[in-house]
PDB file of C-alpha atoms in Angstrom:
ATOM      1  CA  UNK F  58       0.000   0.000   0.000  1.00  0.00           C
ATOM      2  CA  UNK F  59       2.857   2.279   0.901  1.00  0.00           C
ATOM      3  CA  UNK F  60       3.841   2.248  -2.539  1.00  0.00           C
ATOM      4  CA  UNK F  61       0.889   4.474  -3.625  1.00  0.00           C
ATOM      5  CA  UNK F  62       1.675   7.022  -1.626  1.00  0.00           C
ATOM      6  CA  UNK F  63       4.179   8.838  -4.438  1.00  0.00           C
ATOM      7  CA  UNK F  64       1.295   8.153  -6.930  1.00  0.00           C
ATOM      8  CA  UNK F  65      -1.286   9.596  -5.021  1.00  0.00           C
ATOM      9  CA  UNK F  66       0.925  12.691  -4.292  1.00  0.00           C
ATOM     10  CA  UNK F  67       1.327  13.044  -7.882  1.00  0.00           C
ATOM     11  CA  UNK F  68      -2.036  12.896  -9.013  1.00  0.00           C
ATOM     12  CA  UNK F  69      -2.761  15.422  -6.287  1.00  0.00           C
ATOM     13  CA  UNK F  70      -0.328  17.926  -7.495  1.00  0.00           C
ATOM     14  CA  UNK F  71      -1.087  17.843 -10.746  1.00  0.00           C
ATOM     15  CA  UNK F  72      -5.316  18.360 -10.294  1.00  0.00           C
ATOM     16  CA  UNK F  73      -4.494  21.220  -8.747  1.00  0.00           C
ATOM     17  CA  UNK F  74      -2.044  22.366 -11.604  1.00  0.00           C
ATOM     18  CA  UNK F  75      -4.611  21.941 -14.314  1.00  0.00           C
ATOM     19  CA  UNK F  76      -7.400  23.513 -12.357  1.00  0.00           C
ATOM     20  CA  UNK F  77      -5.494  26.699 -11.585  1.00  0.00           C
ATOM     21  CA  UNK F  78      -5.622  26.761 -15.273  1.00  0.00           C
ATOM     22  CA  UNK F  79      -8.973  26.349 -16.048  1.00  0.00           C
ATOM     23  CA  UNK F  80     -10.127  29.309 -18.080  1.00  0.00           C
ATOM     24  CA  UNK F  81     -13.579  31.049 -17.597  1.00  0.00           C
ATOM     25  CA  UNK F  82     -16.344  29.612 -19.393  1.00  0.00           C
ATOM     26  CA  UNK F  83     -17.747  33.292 -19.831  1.00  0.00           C
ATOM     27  CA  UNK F  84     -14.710  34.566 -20.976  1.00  0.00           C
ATOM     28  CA  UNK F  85     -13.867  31.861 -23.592  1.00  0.00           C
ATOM     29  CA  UNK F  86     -17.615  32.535 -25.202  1.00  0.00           C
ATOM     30  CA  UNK F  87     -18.931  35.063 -28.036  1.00  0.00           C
ATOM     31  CA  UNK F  88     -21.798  37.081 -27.168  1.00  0.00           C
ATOM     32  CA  UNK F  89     -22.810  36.198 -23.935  1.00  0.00           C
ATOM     33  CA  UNK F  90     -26.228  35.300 -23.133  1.00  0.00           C
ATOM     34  CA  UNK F  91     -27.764  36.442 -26.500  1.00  0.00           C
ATOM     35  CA  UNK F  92     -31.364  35.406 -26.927  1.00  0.00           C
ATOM     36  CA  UNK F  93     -33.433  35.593 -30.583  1.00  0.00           C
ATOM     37  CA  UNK F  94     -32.724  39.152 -31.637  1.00  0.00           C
ATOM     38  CA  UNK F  95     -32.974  41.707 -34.373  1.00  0.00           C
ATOM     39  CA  UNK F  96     -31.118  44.812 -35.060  1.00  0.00           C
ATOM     40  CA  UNK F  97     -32.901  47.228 -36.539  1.00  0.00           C
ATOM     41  CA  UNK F  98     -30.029  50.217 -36.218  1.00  0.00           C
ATOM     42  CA  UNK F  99     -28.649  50.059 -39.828  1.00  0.00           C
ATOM     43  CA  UNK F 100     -25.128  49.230 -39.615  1.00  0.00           C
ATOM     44  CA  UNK F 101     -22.867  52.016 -40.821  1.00  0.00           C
ATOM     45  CA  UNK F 102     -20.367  51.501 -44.239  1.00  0.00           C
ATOM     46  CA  UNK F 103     -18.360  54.465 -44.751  1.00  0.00           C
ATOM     47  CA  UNK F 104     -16.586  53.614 -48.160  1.00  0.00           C
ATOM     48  CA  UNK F 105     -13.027  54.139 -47.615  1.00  0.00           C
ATOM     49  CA  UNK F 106     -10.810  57.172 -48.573  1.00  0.00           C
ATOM     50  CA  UNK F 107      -7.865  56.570 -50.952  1.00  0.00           C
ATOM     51  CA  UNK F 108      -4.643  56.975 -49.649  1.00  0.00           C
ATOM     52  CA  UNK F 109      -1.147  57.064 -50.720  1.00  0.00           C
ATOM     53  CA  UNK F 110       0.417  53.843 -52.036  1.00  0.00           C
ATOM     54  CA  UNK F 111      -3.074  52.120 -53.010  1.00  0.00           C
ATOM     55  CA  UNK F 112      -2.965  50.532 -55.748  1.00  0.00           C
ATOM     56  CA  UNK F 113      -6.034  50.857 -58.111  1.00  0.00           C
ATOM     57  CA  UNK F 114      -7.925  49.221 -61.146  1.00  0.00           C
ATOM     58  CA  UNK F 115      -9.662  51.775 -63.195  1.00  0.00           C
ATOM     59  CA  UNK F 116     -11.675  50.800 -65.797  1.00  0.00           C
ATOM     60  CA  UNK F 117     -13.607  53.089 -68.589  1.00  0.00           C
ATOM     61  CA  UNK F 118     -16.506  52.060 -70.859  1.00  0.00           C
ATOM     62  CA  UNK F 119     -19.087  53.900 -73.120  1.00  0.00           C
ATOM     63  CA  UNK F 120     -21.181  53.603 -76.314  1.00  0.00           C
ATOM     64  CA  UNK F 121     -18.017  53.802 -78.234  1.00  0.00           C
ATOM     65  CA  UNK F 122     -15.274  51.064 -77.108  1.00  0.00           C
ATOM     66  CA  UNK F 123     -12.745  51.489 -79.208  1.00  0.00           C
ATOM     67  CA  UNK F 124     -12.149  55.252 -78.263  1.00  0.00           C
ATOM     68  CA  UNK F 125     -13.009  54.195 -74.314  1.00  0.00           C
ATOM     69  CA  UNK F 126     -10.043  51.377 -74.782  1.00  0.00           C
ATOM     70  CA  UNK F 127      -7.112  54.451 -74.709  1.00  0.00           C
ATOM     71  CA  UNK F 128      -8.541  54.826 -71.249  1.00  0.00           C
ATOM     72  CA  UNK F 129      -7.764  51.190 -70.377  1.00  0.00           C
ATOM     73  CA  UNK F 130      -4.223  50.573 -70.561  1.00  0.00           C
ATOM     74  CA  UNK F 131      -3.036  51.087 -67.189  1.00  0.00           C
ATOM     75  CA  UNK F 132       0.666  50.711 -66.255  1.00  0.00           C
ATOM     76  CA  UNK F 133       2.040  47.876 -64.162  1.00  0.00           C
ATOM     77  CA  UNK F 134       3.117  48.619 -60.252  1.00  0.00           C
ATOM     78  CA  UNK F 135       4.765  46.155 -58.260  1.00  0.00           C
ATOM     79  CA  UNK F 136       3.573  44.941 -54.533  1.00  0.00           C
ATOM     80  CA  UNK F 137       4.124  42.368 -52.062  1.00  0.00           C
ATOM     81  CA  UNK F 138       1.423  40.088 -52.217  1.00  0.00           C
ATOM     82  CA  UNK F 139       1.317  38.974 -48.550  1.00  0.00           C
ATOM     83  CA  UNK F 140      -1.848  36.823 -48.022  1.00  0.00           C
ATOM     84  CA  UNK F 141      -0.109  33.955 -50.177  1.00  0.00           C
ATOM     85  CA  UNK F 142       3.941  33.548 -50.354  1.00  0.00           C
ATOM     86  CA  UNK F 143       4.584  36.919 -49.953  1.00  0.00           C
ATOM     87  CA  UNK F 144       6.802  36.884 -53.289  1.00  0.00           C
ATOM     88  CA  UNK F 145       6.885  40.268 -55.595  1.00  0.00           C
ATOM     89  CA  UNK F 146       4.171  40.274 -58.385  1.00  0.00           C
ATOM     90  CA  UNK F 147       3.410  42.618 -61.040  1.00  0.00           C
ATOM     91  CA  UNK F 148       0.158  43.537 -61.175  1.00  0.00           C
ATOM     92  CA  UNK F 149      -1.428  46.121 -63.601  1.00  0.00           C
ATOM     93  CA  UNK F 150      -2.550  49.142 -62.208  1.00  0.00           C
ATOM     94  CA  UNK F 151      -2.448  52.692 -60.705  1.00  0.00           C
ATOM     95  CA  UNK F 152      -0.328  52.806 -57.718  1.00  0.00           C
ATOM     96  CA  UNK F 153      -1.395  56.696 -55.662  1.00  0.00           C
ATOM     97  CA  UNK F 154       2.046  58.028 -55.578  1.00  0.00           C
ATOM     98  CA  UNK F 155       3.001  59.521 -52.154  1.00  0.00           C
ATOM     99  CA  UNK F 156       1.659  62.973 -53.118  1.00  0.00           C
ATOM    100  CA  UNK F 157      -1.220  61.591 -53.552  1.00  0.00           C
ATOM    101  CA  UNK F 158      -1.598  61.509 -57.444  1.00  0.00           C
ATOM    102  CA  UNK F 159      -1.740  59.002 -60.091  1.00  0.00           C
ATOM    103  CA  UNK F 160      -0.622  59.472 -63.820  1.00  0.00           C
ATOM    104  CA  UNK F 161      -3.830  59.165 -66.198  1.00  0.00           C
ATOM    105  CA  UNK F 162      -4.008  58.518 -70.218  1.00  0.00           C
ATOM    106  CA  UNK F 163      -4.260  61.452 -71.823  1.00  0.00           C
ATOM    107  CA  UNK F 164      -5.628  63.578 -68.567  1.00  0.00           C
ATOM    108  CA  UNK F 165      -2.788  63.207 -66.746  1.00  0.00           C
ATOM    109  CA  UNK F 166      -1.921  63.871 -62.556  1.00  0.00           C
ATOM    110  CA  UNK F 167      -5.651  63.534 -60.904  1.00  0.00           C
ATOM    111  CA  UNK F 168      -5.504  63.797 -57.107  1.00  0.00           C
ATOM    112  CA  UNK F 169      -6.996  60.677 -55.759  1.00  0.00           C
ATOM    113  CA  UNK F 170      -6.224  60.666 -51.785  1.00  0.00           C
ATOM    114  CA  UNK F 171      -8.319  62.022 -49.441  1.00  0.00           C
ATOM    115  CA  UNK F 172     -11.395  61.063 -51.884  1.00  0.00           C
ATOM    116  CA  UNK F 173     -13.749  57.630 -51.772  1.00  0.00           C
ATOM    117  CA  UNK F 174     -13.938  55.742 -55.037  1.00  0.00           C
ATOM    118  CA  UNK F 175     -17.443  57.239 -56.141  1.00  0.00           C
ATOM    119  CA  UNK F 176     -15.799  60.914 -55.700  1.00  0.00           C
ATOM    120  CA  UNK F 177     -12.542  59.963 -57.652  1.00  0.00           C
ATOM    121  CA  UNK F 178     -14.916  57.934 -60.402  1.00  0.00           C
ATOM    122  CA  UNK F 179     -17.193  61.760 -60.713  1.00  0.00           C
ATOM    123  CA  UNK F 180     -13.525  63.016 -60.822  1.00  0.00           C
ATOM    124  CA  UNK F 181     -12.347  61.438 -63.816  1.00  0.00           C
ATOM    125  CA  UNK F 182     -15.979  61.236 -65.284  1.00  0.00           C
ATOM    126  CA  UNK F 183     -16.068  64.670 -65.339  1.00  0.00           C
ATOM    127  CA  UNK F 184     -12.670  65.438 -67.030  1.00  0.00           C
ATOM    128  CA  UNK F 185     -13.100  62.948 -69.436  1.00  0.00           C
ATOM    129  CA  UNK F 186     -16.616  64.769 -70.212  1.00  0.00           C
ATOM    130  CA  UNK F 187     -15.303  68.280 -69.940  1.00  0.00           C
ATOM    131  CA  UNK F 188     -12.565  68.101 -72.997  1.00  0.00           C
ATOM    132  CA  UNK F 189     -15.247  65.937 -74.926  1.00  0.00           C
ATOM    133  CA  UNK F 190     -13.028  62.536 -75.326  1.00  0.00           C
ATOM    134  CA  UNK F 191     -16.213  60.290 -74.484  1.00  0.00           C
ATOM    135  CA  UNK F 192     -19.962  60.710 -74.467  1.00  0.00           C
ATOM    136  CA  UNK F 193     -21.546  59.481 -70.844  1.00  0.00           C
ATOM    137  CA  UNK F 194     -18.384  57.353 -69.472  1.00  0.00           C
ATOM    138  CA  UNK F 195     -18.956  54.622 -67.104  1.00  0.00           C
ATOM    139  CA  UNK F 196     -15.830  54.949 -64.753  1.00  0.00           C
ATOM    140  CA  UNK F 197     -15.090  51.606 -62.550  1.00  0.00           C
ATOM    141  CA  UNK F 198     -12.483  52.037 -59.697  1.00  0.00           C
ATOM    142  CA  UNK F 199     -11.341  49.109 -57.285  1.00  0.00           C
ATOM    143  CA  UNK F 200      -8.685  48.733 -54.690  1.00  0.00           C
ATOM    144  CA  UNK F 201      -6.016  45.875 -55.757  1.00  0.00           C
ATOM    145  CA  UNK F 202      -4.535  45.936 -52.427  1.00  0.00           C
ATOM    146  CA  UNK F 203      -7.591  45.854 -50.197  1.00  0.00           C
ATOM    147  CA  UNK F 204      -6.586  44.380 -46.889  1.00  0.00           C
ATOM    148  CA  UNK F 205      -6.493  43.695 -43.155  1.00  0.00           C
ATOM    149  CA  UNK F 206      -3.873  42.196 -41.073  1.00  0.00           C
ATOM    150  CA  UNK F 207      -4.815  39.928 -38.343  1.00  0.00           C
ATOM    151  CA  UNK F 208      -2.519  39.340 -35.393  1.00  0.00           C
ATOM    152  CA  UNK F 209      -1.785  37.513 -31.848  1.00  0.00           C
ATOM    153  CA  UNK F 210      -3.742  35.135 -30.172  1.00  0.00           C
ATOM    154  CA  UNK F 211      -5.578  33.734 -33.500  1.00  0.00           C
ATOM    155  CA  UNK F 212      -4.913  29.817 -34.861  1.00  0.00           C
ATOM    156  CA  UNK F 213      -3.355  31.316 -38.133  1.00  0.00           C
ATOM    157  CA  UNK F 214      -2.261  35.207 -38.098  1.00  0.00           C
ATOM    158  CA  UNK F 215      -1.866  36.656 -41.456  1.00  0.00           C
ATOM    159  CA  UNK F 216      -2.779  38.987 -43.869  1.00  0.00           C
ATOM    160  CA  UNK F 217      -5.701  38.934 -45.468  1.00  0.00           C
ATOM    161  CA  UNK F 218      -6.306  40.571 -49.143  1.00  0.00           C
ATOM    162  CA  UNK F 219      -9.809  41.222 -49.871  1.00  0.00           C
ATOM    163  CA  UNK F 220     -10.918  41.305 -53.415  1.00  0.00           C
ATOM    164  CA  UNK F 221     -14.722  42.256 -52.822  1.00  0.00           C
ATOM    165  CA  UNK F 222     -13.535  44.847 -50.085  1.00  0.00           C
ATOM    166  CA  UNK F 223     -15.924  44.131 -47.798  1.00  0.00           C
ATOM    167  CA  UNK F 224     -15.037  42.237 -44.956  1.00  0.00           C
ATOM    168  CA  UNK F 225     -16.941  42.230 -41.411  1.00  0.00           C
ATOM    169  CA  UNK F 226     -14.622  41.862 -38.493  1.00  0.00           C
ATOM    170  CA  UNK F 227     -15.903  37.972 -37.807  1.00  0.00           C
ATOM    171  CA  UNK F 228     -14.841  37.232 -41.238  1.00  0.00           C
ATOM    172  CA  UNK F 229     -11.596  38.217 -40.634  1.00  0.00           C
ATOM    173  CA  UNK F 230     -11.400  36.245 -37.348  1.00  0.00           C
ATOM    174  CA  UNK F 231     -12.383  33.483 -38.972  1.00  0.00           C
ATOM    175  CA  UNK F 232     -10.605  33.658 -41.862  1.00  0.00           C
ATOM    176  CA  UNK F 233      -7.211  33.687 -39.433  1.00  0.00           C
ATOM    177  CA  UNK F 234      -8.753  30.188 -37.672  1.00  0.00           C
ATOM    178  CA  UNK F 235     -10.615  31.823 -34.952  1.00  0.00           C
ATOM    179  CA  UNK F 236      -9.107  32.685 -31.649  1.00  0.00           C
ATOM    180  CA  UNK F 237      -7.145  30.541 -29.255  1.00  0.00           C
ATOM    181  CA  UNK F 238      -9.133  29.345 -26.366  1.00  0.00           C
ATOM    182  CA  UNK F 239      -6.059  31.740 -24.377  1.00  0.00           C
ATOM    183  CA  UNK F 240      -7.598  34.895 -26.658  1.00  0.00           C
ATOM    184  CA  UNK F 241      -8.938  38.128 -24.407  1.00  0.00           C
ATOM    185  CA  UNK F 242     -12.292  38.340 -26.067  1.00  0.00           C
ATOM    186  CA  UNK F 243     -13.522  41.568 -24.412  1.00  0.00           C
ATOM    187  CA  UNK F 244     -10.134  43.560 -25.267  1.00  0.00           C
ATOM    188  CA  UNK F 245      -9.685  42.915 -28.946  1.00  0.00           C
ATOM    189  CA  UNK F 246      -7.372  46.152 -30.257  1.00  0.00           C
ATOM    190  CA  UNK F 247      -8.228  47.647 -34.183  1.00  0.00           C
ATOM    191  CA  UNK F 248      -5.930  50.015 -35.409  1.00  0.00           C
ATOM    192  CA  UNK F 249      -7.358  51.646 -38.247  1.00  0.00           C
ATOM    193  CA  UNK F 250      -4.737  54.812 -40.320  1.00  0.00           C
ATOM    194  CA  UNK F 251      -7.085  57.221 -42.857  1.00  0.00           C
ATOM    195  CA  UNK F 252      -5.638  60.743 -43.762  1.00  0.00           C
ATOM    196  CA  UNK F 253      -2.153  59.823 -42.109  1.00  0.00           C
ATOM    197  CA  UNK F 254      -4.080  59.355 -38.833  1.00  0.00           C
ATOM    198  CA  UNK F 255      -3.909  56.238 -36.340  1.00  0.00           C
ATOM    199  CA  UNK F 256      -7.007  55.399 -34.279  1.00  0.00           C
ATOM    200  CA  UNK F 257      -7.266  52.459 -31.922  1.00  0.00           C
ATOM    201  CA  UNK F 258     -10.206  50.886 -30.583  1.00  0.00           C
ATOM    202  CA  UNK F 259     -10.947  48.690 -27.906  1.00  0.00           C
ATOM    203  CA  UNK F 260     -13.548  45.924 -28.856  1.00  0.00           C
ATOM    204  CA  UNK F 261     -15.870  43.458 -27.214  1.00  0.00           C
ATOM    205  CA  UNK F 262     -17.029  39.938 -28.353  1.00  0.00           C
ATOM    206  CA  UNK F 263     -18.426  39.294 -25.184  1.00  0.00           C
ATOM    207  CA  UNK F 264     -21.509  41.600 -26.072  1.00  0.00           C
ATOM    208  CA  UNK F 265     -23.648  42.529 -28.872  1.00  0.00           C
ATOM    209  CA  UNK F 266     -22.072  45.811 -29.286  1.00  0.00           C
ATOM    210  CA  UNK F 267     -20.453  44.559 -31.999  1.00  0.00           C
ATOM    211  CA  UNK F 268     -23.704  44.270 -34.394  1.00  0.00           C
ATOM    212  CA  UNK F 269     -24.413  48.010 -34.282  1.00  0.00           C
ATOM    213  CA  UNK F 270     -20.648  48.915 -33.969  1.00  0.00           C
ATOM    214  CA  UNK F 271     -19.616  51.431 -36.872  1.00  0.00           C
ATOM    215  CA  UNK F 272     -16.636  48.627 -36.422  1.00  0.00           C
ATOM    216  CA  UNK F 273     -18.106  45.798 -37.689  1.00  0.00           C
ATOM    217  CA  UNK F 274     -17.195  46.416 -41.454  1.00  0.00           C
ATOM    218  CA  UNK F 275     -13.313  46.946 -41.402  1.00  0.00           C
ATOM    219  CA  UNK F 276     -11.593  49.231 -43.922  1.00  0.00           C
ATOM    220  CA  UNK F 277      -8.553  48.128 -45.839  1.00  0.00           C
ATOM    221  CA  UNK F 278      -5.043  48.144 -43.778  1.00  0.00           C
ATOM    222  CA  UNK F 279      -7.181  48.038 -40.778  1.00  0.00           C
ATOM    223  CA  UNK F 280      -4.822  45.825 -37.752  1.00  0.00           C
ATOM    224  CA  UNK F 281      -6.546  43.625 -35.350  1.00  0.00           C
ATOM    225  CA  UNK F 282      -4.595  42.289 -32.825  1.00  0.00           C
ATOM    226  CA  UNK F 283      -5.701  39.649 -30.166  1.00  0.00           C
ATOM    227  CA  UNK F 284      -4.502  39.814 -26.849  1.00  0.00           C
ATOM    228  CA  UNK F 285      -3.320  36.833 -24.819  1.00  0.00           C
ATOM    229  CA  UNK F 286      -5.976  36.631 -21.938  1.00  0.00           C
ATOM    230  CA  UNK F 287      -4.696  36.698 -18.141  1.00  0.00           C
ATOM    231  CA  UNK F 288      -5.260  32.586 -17.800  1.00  0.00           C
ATOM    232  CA  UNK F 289      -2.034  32.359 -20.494  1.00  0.00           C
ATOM    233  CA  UNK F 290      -0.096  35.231 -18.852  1.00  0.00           C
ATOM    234  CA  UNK F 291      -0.401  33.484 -15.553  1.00  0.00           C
ATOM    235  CA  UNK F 292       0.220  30.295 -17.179  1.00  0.00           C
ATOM    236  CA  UNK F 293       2.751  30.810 -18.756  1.00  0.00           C
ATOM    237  CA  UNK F 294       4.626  32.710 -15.805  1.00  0.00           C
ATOM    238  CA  UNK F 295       4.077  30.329 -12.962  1.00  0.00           C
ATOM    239  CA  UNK F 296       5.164  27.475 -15.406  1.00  0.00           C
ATOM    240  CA  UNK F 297       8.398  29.091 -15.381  1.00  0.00           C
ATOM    241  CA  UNK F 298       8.328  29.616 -12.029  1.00  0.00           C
ATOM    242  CA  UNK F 299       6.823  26.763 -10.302  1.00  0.00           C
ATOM    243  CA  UNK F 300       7.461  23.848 -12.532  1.00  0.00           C
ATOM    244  CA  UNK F 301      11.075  23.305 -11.521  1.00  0.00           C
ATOM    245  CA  UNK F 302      11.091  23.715  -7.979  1.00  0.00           C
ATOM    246  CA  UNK F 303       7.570  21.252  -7.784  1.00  0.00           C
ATOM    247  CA  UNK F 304       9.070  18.753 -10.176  1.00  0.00           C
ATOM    248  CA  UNK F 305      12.372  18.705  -7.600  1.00  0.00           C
ATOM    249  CA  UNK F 306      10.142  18.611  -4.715  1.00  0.00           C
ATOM    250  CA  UNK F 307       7.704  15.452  -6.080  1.00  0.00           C
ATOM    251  CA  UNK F 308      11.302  13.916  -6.712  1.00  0.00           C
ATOM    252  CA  UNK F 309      12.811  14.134  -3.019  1.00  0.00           C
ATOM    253  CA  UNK F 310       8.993  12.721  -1.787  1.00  0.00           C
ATOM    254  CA  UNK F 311       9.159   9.791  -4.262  1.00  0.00           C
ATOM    255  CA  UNK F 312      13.014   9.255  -3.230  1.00  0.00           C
ATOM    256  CA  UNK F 313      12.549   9.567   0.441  1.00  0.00           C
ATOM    257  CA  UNK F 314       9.174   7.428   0.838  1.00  0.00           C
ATOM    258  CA  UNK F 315      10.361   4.662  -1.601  1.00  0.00           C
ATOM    259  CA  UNK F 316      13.624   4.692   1.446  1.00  0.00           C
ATOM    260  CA  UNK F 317      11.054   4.322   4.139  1.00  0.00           C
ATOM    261  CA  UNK F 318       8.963   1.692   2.368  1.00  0.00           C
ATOM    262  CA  UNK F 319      12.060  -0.705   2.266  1.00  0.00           C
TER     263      UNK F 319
END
């Protein structure tokens, strides 16, 4: 029977190792206690504003495409394309130089930062009208390098290029393989830059602020970044701490009541 006792001691110490580091069941849960519910508050989707170093796809069409097709040869820029293998790639379009211009066919520098895609497209629409090259253009303008970074406590953090650029803030999560069980889901960070200006944001999946948050679309080269909760933190500190000096101690009890067994 004696020969239990270093078992028993064992066992012992390590149920109370794994239940010091039992995580909240609140904490580790979306949207806590939500019942059936609909939001009527319409969601707010402020369209963008182009900034320096986008890269853009503008298109041009009218009654008359072979004189629209001048409009259509764009240059080629090259970017990093990071949501794959991150290798250079030349990709055909209008990169917003850092002044904030880009280099037209046959109306040259247009201004395009500071403005959202429908404002640039009446831009260029209206040039294009003004010195009579095309009757009623249809302008098209999308983002080539639409997209949002996810980092931290998430199964697979990356960046994420959006080619519909529209992207709610679950998508993204899930797109990165959810959070970690060890994720702080009431203190998620978004750092969003328009205009040269950084705004961070403290957000909580615990609630169903989220739903009517003017946060729940993201906006290209918005950061998220998932903290480690304070079960990891303390984790991962007394491990370093604690698991030496109790592994040496459950070694001199085994050692010294095996000797009084004999």
């Amino acid at each position: 029977m004696k020969t239990r006792y270093p078992f028993a001691l064992a066992s012992t110490l390590l149920g109370l190792l794994l239940f010091t580091s039992c995580t909240n069941l609140k904490s580790a849960v979306y949207f806590n206690n939500i019942k059936n519910t609909e939001f009527s508050k319409k969601i707010e989707q402020l369209e963008p504003i182009i900034q320096p170093n986008d890269l853009l796809n503008i298109s041009v069409s009218s009654l008359n495409p072979a004189a629209s097709e001048i409009f259509n040869v764009s240059s080629s820029s090259t970017f990093r394309n990071a949501s794959a293998t991150s290798s250079i790639s030349q990709v055909a379009g209008y990169l917003v130089d850092t002044d904030g211009y880009i280099q037209f066919p046959f109306l040259g520098n247009i201004k395009a930062a500071g403005l959202t895609k429908k404002e640039f497209q009446n831009v260029i629409k209206a040039s294009i009208t003004e010195q009579k090259l095309l009757l009623d253009p249809i302008i098209d303008v999308r983002y080539l390098n639409y997209k949002v970074s996810v980092l931290g406590e998430v199964a697979r953090p990356s960046v994420l290029t959006v080619p519909n650029e529209k992207l709610t803030l679950l998508e993204a999560l899930g797109l990165a393989g959810d959070l970690t069980i060890y994720a702080s889901r009431n203190n998620l960070l978004l750092i969003r830059e328009e205009g040269g200006k950084k705004t961070l944001t403290r957000i909580d999946l615990t609630t169903d602020e989220l739903f009517t948050s003017p946060y729940y679309y993201l906006k290209s080269n918005d950061i998220i970044y998932v903290e480690p909760n304070k079960t990891k933190i303390a984790n991962a500190s007394a491990a370093r701490q604690w698991l030496p000096i109790v592994l040496s101690s459950l070694t001199l009890v085994v050692v010294s009541i095996d000797r009084l067994s004999r």
